[in-house]
Short mmCIF file of C-alpha atoms in Angstrom, two decimals:
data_model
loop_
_atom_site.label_atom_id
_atom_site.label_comp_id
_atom_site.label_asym_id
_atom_site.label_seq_id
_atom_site.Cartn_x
_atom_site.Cartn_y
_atom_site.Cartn_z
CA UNK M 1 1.65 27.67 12.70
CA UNK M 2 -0.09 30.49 10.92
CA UNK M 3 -2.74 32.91 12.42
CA UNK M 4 -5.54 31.26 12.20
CA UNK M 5 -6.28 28.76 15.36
CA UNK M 6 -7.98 25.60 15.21
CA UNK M 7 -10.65 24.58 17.70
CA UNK M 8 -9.36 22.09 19.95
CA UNK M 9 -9.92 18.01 19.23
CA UNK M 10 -12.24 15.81 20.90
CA UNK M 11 -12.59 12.73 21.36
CA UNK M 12 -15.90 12.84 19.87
CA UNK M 13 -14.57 14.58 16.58
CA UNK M 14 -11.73 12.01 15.99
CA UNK M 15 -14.29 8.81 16.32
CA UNK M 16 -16.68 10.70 14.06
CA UNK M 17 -13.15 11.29 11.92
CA UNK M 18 -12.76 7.02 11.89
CA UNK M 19 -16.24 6.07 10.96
CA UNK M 20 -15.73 8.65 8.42
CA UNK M 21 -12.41 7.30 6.88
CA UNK M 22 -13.67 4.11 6.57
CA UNK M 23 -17.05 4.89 5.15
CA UNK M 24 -16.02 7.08 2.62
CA UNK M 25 -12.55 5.73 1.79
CA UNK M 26 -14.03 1.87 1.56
CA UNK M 27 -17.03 3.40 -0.50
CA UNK M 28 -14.46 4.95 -2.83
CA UNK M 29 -12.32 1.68 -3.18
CA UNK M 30 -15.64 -0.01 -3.78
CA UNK M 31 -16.28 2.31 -6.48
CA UNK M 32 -12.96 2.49 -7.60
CA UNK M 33 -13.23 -1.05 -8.65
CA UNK M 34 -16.16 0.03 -11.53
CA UNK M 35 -13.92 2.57 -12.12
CA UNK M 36 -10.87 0.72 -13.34
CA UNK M 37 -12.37 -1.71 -15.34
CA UNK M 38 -14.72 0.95 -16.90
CA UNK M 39 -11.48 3.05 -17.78
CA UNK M 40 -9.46 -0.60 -18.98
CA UNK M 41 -12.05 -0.83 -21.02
CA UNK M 42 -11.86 2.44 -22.32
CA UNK M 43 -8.32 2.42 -23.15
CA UNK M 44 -8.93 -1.16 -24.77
CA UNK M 45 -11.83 0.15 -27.47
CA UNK M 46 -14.15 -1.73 -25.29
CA UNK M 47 -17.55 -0.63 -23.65
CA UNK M 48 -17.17 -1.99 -20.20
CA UNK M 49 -19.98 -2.79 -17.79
CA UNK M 50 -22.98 -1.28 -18.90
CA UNK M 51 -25.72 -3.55 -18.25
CA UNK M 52 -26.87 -2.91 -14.49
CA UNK M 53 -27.87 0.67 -13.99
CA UNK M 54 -27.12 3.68 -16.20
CA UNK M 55 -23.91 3.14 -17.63
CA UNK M 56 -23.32 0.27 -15.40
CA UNK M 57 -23.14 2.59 -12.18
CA UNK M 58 -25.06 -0.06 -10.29
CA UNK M 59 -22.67 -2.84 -11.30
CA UNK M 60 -20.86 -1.80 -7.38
CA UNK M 61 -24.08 -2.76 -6.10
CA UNK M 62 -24.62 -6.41 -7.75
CA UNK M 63 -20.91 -7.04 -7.22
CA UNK M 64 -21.85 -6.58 -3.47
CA UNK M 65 -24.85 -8.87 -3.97
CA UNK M 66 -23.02 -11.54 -5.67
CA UNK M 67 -19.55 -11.70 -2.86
CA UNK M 68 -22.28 -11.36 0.06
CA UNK M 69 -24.24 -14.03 -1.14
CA UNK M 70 -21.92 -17.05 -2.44
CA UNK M 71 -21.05 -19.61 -0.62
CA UNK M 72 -18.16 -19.22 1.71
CA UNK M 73 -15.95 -22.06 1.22
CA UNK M 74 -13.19 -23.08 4.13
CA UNK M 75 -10.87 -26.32 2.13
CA UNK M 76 -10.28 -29.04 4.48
CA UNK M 77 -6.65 -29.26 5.22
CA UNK M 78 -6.45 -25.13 6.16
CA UNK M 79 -5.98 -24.17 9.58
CA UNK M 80 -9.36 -22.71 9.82
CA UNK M 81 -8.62 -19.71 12.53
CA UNK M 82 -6.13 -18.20 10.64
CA UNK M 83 -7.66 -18.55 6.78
CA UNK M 84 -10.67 -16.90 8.20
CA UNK M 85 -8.81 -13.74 10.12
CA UNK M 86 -6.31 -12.91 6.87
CA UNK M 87 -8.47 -11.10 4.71
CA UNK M 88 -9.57 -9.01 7.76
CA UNK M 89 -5.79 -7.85 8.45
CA UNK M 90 -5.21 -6.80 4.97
CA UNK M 91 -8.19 -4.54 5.14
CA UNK M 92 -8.15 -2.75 8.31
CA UNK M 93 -4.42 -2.48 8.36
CA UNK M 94 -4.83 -0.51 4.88
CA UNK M 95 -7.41 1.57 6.67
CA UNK M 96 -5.03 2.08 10.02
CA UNK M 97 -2.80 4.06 7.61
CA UNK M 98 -4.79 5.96 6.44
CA UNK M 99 -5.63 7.09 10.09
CA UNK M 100 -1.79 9.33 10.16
CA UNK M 101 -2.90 10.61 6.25
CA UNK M 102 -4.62 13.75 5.90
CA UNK M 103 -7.89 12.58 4.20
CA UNK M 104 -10.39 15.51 3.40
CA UNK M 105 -9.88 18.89 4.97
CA UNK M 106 -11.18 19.63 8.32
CA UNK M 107 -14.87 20.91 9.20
CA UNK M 108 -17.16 21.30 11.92
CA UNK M 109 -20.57 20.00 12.29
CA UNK M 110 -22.42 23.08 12.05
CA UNK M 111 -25.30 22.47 14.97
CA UNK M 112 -23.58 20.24 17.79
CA UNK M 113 -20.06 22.29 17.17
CA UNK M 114 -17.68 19.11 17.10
CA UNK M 115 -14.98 19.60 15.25
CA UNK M 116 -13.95 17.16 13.12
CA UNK M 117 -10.02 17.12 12.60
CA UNK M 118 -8.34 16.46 8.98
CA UNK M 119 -6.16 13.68 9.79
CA UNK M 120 -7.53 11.62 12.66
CA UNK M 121 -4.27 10.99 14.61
CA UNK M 122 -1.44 13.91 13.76
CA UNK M 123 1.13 11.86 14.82
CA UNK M 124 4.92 13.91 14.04
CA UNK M 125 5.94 10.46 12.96
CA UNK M 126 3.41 10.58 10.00
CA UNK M 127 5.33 8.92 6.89
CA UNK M 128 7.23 6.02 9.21
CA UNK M 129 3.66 5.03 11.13
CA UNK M 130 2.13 4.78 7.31
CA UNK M 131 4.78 2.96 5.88
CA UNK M 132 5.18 0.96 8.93
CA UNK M 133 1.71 -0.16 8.55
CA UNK M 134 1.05 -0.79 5.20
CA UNK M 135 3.81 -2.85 5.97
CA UNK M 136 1.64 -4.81 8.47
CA UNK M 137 -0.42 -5.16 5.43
CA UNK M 138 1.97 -7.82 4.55
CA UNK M 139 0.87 -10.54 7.09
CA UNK M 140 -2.32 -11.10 5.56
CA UNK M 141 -1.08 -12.19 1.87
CA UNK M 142 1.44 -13.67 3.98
CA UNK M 143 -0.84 -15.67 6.30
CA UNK M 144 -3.34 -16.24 3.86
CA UNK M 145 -1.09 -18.27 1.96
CA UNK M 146 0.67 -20.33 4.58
CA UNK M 147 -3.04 -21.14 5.92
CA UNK M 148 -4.40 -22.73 2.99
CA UNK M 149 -2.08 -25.66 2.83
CA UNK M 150 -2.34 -25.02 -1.19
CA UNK M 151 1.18 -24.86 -3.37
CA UNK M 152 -0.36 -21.79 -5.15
CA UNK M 153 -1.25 -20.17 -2.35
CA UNK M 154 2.18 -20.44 -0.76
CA UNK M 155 3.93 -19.79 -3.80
CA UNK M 156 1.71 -16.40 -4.11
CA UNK M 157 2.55 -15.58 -0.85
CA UNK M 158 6.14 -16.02 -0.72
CA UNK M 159 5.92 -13.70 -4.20
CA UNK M 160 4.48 -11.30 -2.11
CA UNK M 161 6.31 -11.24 0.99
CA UNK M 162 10.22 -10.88 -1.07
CA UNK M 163 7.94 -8.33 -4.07
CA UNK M 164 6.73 -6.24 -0.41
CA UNK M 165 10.32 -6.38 1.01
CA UNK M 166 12.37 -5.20 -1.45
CA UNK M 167 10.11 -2.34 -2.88
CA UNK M 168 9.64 -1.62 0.86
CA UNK M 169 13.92 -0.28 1.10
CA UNK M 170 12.90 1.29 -2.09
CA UNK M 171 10.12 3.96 -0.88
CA UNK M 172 11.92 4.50 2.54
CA UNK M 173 14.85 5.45 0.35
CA UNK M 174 12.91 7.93 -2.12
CA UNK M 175 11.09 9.59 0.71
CA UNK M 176 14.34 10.01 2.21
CA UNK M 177 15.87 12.53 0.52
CA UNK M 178 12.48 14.66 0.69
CA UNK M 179 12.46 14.54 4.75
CA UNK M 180 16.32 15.60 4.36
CA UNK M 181 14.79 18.87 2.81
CA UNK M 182 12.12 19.56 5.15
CA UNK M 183 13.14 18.27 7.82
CA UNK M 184 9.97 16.41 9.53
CA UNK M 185 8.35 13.03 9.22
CA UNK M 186 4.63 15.13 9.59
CA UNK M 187 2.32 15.11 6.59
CA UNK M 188 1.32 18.55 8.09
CA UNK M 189 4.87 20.26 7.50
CA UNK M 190 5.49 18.39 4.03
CA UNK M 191 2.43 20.35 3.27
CA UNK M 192 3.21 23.60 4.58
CA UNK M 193 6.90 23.37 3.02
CA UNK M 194 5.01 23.77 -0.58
CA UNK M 195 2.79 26.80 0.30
CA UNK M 196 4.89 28.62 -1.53
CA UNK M 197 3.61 27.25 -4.65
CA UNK M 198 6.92 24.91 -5.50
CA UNK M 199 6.02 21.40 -5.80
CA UNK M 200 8.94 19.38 -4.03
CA UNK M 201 8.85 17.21 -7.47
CA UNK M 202 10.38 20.04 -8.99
CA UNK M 203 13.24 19.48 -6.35
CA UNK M 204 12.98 15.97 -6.12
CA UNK M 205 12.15 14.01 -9.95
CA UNK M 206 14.37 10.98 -9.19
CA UNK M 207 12.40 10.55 -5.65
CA UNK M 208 9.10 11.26 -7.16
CA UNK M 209 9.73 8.53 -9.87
CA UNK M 210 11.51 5.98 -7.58
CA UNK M 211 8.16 6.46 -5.11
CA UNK M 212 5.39 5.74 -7.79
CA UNK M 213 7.71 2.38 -8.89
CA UNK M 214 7.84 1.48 -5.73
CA UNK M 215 4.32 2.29 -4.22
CA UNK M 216 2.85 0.58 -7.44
CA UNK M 217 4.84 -2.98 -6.72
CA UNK M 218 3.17 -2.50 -3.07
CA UNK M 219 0.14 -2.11 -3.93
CA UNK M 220 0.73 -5.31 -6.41
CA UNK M 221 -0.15 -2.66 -9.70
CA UNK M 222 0.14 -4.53 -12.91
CA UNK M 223 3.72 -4.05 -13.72
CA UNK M 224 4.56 -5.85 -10.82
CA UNK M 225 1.28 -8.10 -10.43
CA UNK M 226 3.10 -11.28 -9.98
CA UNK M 227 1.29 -12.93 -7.14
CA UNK M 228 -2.26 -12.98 -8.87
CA UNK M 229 -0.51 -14.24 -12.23
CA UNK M 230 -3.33 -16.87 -13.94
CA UNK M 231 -1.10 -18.12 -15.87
CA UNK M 232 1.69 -19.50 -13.19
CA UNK M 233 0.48 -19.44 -9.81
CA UNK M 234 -3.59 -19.66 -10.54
CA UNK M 235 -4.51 -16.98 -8.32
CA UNK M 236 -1.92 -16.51 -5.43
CA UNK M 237 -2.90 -16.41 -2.24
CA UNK M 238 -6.19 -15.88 -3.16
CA UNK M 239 -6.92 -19.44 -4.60
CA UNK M 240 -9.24 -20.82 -1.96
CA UNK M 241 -10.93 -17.80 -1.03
CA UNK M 242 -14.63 -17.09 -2.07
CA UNK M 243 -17.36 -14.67 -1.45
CA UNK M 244 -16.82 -11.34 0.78
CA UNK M 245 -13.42 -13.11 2.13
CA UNK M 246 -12.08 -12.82 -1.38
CA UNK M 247 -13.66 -9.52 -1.87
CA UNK M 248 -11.60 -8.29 1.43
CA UNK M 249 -8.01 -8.31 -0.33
CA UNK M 250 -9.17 -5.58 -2.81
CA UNK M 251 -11.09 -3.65 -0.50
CA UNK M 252 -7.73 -3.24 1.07
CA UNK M 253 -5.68 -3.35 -2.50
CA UNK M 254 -7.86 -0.29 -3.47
CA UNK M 255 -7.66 1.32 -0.06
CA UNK M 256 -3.70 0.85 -0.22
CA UNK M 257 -3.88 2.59 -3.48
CA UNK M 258 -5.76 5.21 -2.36
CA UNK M 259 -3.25 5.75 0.31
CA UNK M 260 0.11 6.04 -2.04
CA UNK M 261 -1.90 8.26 -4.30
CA UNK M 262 -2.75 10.69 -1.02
CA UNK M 263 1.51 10.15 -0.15
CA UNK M 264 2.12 11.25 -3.39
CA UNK M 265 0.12 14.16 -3.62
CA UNK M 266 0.55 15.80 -0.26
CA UNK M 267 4.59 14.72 -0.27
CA UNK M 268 5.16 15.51 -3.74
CA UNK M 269 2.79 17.42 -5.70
CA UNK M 270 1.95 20.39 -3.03
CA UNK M 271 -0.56 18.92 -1.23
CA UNK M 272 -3.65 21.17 0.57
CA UNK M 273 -2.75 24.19 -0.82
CA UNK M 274 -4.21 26.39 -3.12
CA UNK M 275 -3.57 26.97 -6.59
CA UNK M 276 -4.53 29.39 -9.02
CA UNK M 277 -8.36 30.11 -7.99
CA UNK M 278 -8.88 26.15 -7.33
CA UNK M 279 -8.89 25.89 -3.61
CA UNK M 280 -7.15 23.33 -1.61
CA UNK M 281 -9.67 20.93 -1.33
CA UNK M 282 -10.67 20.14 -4.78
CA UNK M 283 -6.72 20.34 -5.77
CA UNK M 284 -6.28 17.50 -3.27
CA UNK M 285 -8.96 15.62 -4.95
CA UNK M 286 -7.92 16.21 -8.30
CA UNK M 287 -4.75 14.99 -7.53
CA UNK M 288 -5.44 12.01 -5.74
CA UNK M 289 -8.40 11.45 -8.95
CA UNK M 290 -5.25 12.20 -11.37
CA UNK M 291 -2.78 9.43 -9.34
CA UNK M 292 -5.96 6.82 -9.08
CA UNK M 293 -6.44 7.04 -12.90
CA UNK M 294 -2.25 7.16 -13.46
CA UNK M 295 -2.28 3.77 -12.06
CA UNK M 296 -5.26 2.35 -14.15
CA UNK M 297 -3.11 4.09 -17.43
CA UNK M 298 0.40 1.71 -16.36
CA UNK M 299 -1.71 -1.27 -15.62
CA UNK M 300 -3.29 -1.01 -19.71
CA UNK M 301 0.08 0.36 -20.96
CA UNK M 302 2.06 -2.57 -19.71
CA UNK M 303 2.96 -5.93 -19.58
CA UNK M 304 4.02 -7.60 -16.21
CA UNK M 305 7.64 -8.20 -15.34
CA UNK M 306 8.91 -11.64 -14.65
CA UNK M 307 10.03 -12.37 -11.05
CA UNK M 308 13.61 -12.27 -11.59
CA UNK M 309 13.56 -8.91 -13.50
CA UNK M 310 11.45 -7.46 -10.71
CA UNK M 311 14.10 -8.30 -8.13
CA UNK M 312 16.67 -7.54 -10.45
CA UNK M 313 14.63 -4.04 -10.89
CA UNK M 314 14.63 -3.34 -6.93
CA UNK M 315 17.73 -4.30 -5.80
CA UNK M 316 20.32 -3.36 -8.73
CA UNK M 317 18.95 -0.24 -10.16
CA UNK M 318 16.27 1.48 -8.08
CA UNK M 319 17.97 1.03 -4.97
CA UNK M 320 21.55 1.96 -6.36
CA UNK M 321 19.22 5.13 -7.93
CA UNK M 322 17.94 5.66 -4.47
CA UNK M 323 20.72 5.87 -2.31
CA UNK M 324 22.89 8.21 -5.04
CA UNK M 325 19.38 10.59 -4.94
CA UNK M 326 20.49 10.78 -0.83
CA UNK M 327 23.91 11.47 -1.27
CA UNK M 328 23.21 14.35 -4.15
CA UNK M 329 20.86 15.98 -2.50
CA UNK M 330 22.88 16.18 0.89
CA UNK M 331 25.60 17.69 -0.98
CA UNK M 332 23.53 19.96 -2.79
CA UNK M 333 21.70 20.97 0.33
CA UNK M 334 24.94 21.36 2.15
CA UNK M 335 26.91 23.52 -0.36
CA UNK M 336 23.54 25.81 -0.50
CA UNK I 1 -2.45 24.11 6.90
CA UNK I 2 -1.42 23.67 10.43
CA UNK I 3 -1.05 21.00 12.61
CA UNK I 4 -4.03 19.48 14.53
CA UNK I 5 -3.96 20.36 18.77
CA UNK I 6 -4.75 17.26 20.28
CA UNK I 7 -3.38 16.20 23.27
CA UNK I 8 -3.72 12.54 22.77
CA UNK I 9 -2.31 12.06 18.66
CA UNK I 10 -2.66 8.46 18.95
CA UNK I 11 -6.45 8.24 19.93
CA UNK I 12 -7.58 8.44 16.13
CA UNK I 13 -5.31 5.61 15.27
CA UNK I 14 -6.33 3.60 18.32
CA UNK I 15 -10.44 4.13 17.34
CA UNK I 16 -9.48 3.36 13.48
CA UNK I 17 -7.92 0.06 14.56
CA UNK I 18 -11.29 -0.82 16.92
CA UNK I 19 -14.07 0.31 14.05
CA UNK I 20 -11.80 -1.03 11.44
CA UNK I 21 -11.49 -4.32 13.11
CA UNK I 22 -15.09 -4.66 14.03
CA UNK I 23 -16.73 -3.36 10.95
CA UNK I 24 -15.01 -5.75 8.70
CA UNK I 25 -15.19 -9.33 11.01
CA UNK I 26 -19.05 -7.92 11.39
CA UNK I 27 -18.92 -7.83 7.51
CA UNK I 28 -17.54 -11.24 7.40
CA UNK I 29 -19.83 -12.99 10.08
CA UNK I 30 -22.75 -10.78 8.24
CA UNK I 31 -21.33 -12.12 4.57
CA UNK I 32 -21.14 -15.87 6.55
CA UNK I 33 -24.84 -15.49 7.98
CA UNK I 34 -26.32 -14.87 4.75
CA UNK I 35 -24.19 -17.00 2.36
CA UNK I 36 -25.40 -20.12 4.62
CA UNK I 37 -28.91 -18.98 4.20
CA UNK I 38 -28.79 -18.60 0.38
CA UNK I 39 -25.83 -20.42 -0.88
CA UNK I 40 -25.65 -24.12 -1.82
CA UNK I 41 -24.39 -26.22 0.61
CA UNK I 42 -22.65 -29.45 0.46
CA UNK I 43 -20.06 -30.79 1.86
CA UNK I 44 -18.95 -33.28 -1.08
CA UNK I 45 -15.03 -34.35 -0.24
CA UNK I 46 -14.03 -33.33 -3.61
CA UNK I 47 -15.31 -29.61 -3.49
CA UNK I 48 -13.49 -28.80 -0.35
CA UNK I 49 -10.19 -30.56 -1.31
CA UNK I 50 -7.83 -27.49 -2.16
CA UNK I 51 -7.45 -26.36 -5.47
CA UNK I 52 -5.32 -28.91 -7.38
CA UNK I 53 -6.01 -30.10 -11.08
CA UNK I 54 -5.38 -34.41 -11.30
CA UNK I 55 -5.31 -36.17 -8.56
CA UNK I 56 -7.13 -35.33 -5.28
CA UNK I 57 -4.68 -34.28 -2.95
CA UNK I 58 -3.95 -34.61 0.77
CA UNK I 59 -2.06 -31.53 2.40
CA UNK I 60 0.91 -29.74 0.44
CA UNK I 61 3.69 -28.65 2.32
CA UNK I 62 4.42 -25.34 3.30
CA UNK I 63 7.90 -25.56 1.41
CA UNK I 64 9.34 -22.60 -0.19
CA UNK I 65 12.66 -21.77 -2.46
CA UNK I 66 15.82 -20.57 -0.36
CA UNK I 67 15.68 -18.14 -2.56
CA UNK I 68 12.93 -16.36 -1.08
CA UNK I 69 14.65 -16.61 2.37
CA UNK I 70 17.51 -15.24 1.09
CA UNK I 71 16.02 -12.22 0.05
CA UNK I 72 14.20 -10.93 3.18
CA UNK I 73 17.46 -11.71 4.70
CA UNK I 74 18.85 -8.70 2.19
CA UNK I 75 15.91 -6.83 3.68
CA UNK I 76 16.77 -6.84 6.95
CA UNK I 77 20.09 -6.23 6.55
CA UNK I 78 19.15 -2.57 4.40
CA UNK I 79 15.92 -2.03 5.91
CA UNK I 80 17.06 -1.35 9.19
CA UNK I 81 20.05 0.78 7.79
CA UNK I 82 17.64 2.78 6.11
CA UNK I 83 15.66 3.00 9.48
CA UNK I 84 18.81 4.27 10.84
CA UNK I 85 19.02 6.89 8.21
CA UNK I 86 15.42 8.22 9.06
CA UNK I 87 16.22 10.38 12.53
CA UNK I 88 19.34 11.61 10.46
CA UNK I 89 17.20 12.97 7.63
CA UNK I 90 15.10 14.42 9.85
CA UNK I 91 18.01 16.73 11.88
CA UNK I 92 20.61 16.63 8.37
CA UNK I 93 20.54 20.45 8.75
CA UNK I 94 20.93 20.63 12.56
CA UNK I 95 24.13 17.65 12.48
CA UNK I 96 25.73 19.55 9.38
CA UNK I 97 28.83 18.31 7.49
CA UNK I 98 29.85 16.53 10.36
CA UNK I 99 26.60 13.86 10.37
CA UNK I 100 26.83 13.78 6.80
CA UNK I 101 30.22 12.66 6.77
CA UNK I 102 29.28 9.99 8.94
CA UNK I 103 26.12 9.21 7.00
CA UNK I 104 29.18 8.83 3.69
CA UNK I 105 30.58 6.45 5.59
CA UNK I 106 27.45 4.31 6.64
CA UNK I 107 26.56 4.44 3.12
CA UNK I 108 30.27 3.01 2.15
CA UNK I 109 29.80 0.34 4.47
CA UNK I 110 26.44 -0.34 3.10
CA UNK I 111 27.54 -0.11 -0.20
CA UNK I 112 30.61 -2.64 0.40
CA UNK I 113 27.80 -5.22 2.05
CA UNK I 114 25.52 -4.70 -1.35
CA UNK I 115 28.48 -4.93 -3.01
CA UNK I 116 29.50 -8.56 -1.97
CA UNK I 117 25.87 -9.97 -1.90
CA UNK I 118 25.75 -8.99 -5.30
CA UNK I 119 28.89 -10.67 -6.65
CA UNK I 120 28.22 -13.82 -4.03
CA UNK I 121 24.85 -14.04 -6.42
CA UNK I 122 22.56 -12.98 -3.86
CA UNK I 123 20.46 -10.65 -6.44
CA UNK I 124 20.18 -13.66 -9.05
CA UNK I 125 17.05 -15.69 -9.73
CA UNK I 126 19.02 -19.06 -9.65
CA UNK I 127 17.01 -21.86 -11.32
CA UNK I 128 16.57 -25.42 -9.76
CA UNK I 129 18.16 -27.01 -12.39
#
């Protein structure tokens, strides 16, 4: 706690902190969709979409158009309740995270005086409620799948749930060893831990590394983009989906990205504070920009994995990795 | 930085999980509303058959690999070691050498688990053939 107090919560300030979040955050994964194929095509000597709007800035728009307006198909033999409510979960559990993540810093309205907070619940159980719930995340894929009565879609989803699971022991592993060092599952005190200027990468490479791996085969980055292969399992567990239902399992891909690159940044890469004559704010941005873009760069760099050397990955050399990372940096922290 | 006074932490969550919830099923009733309006509609037998190529088909069962079984089983067998490892991490300055020589020896019995599911095959992809 430094000097300077904060003005006190509402109630008012933390509901105008969720319609926020989910405004901004779902107009950024929108946009983060022209994004990455705009910098795919980039990196592939291509142009990209250019044809609706000025340098295809519009092509959000007419995406919108096009999922809100086809038709929205329900195949006979799925249980009907359940096919429809899936692509909900996956989104607003990917938002729900992001409730315990500090989003944008704090501010107050200038002429009605609410303050709005930075991170609309601080929970001191920060990291575990995140993980915990982009773990939730899991039951739509999951349910999506099993609803649909399609071999594809059950075969994605199955992909997904064991692909989830196992990178799952990975991140709770690699943010292990940071919490060790500070001490505190809060967002807020990973934060203040780097004021000093120290990055806890600097500490903490192996962690760092094993995170991104891991966070990337959550979100289902292209490495580890098994359960939407074409070329074996059609389209996962999105087979039978169409229009705005299909559209709601990357609303919530995107926001889930959005959410390990935020992790990332304010765990491992210093977070809020300043640097240099950059203040905090635009540093958060940049980094969370930087992270975005870093997994655009893996998804045109490389191939995907096949299922058994993604398992094989997990559990016999980034878990090993993981658990040694504990055990050094215990005994370096204790003989300190 | 500091941390935000609120004497209710969870409210934010609890108002993120009612807009969240309501904004997107309003989406998808909205996205519904207007795709009957201007989409085609028919209800042909063929087009809402699931996606199969060859013959039209009934209802596929919901049958999975073992193998996919077997893994979760391996995650919650380390997953909820590692959950036990969380309040240690948080306090591994407070419990000193002490809790970390007890956190050694969880991690030797976790290791000697890991180690037997791996040579028992566990970790393999086996094929059906």
């Amino acid at each position: 706690m430094d000097g300077t107090m904060l003005p006190e919560v509402t109630a008012v300030g933390v509901i105008i902190k969720a319609i926020l979040i989910l405004a901004v955050i779902s107009a950024i994964a929108g946009f983060g969709t022209y994004i990455e194929r705009k910098v795919l095509a980039f990196m592939q000597r291509r142009v990209g979409p250019n044809h609706v709007g000025p340098y295809g800035l519009l092509q959000l728009a007419a995406d919108g158009i096009k999922l809100f307006t086809k038709e929205d198909i329900i195949p006979q033999h799925a249980n009907r309740l359940i096919f429809a409510v899936a692509p909900a979960i996956t989104a607003a559990t990917a938002f729900i995270a992001l409730g315990a993540v500090p989003v944008f810093p704090g501010f107050t309205i200038p002429f009605v005086d609410v303050y709005v907070p930075s991170i609309a619940s601080d929970v001191n159980v920060g990291i575990l409620f995140v993980l915990g719930m982009m773990a939730a995340g899991l039951y739509g894929p999951l349910l999506a799948g099993m609803a649909q009565s399609n071999k594809w879609g059950i075969l994605g989803s199955a992909r997904t749930a064991i692909q989830f699971l196992s990178y799952e022991v990975v991140t709770g592993l690699s943010l292990l060893a940071p919490i060790m060092m500070v001490g505190s599952l809060s967002f807020v005190d990973f934060n203040n831990y780097q004021s000093d200027g120290t990055w806890l990468v600097v500490y903490q490479p192996v962690a760092f590394i094993l995170f991104l791996i891991a966070g990337y085969a959550e979100t289902n980055r292209t490495p580890f983009d098994l359960l939407e292969h074409e070329a074996e399992i059609v389209s996962g567990y999105v087979t039978e989906y169409s229009g705005m239902r299909w559209g709601m399992f990357f609303i919530g891909e995107y926001a889930n990205m959005i959410t390990i690159g935020i992790i990332a940044s304010v765990v491992f890469l210093g977070g809020y504070n300043d640097w240099w004559i950059f203040p905090g704010w635009i540093m958060i941005l940049a980094k969370i920009a930087f992270s975005f873009f870093f997994m655009l760069w893996v998804r045109a760099a490389w191939p995907h994995v096949r299922p058994d050397q993604l398992m094989w990955l997990c559990w016999k050399v980034l878990m090993p990795l993981a658990v040694i990372n504990v055990v050094i940096t215990g005994i370096v922290m204790m003989a300190g | 930085m500091t941390h935000v006074i609120n004497n209710h932490p969870y409210l934010g969550i609890f108002f993120l999980f009612i807009v969240t919830v309501g904004a997107f099923n309003a989406t998808l009733f909205l996205a519904r509303l207007i795709s009957r309006k201007l989409a085609k509609l028919d209800t042909e037998k063929l087009k809402l058959t699931i996606y199969e190529c060859g013959p039209e088909v009934t209802k596929q069962p919901n049958a999975i690999s073992t193998q996919f079984y077997l893994i979760a089983l391996l995650f919650i067998l380390f997953d909820v070691e590692i959950i036990f490892m969380f309040p240690w991490a948080i306090d591994f300055k407070l419990l000193g050498w002490f809790g970390f020589a007890e956190m050694i020896l969880f991690i030797l019995l976790l290791t000697l688990g890991f180690v037997y599911a791996w040579k028992k095959g566990a970790l393999e992809w086996h094929s059906i053939k």
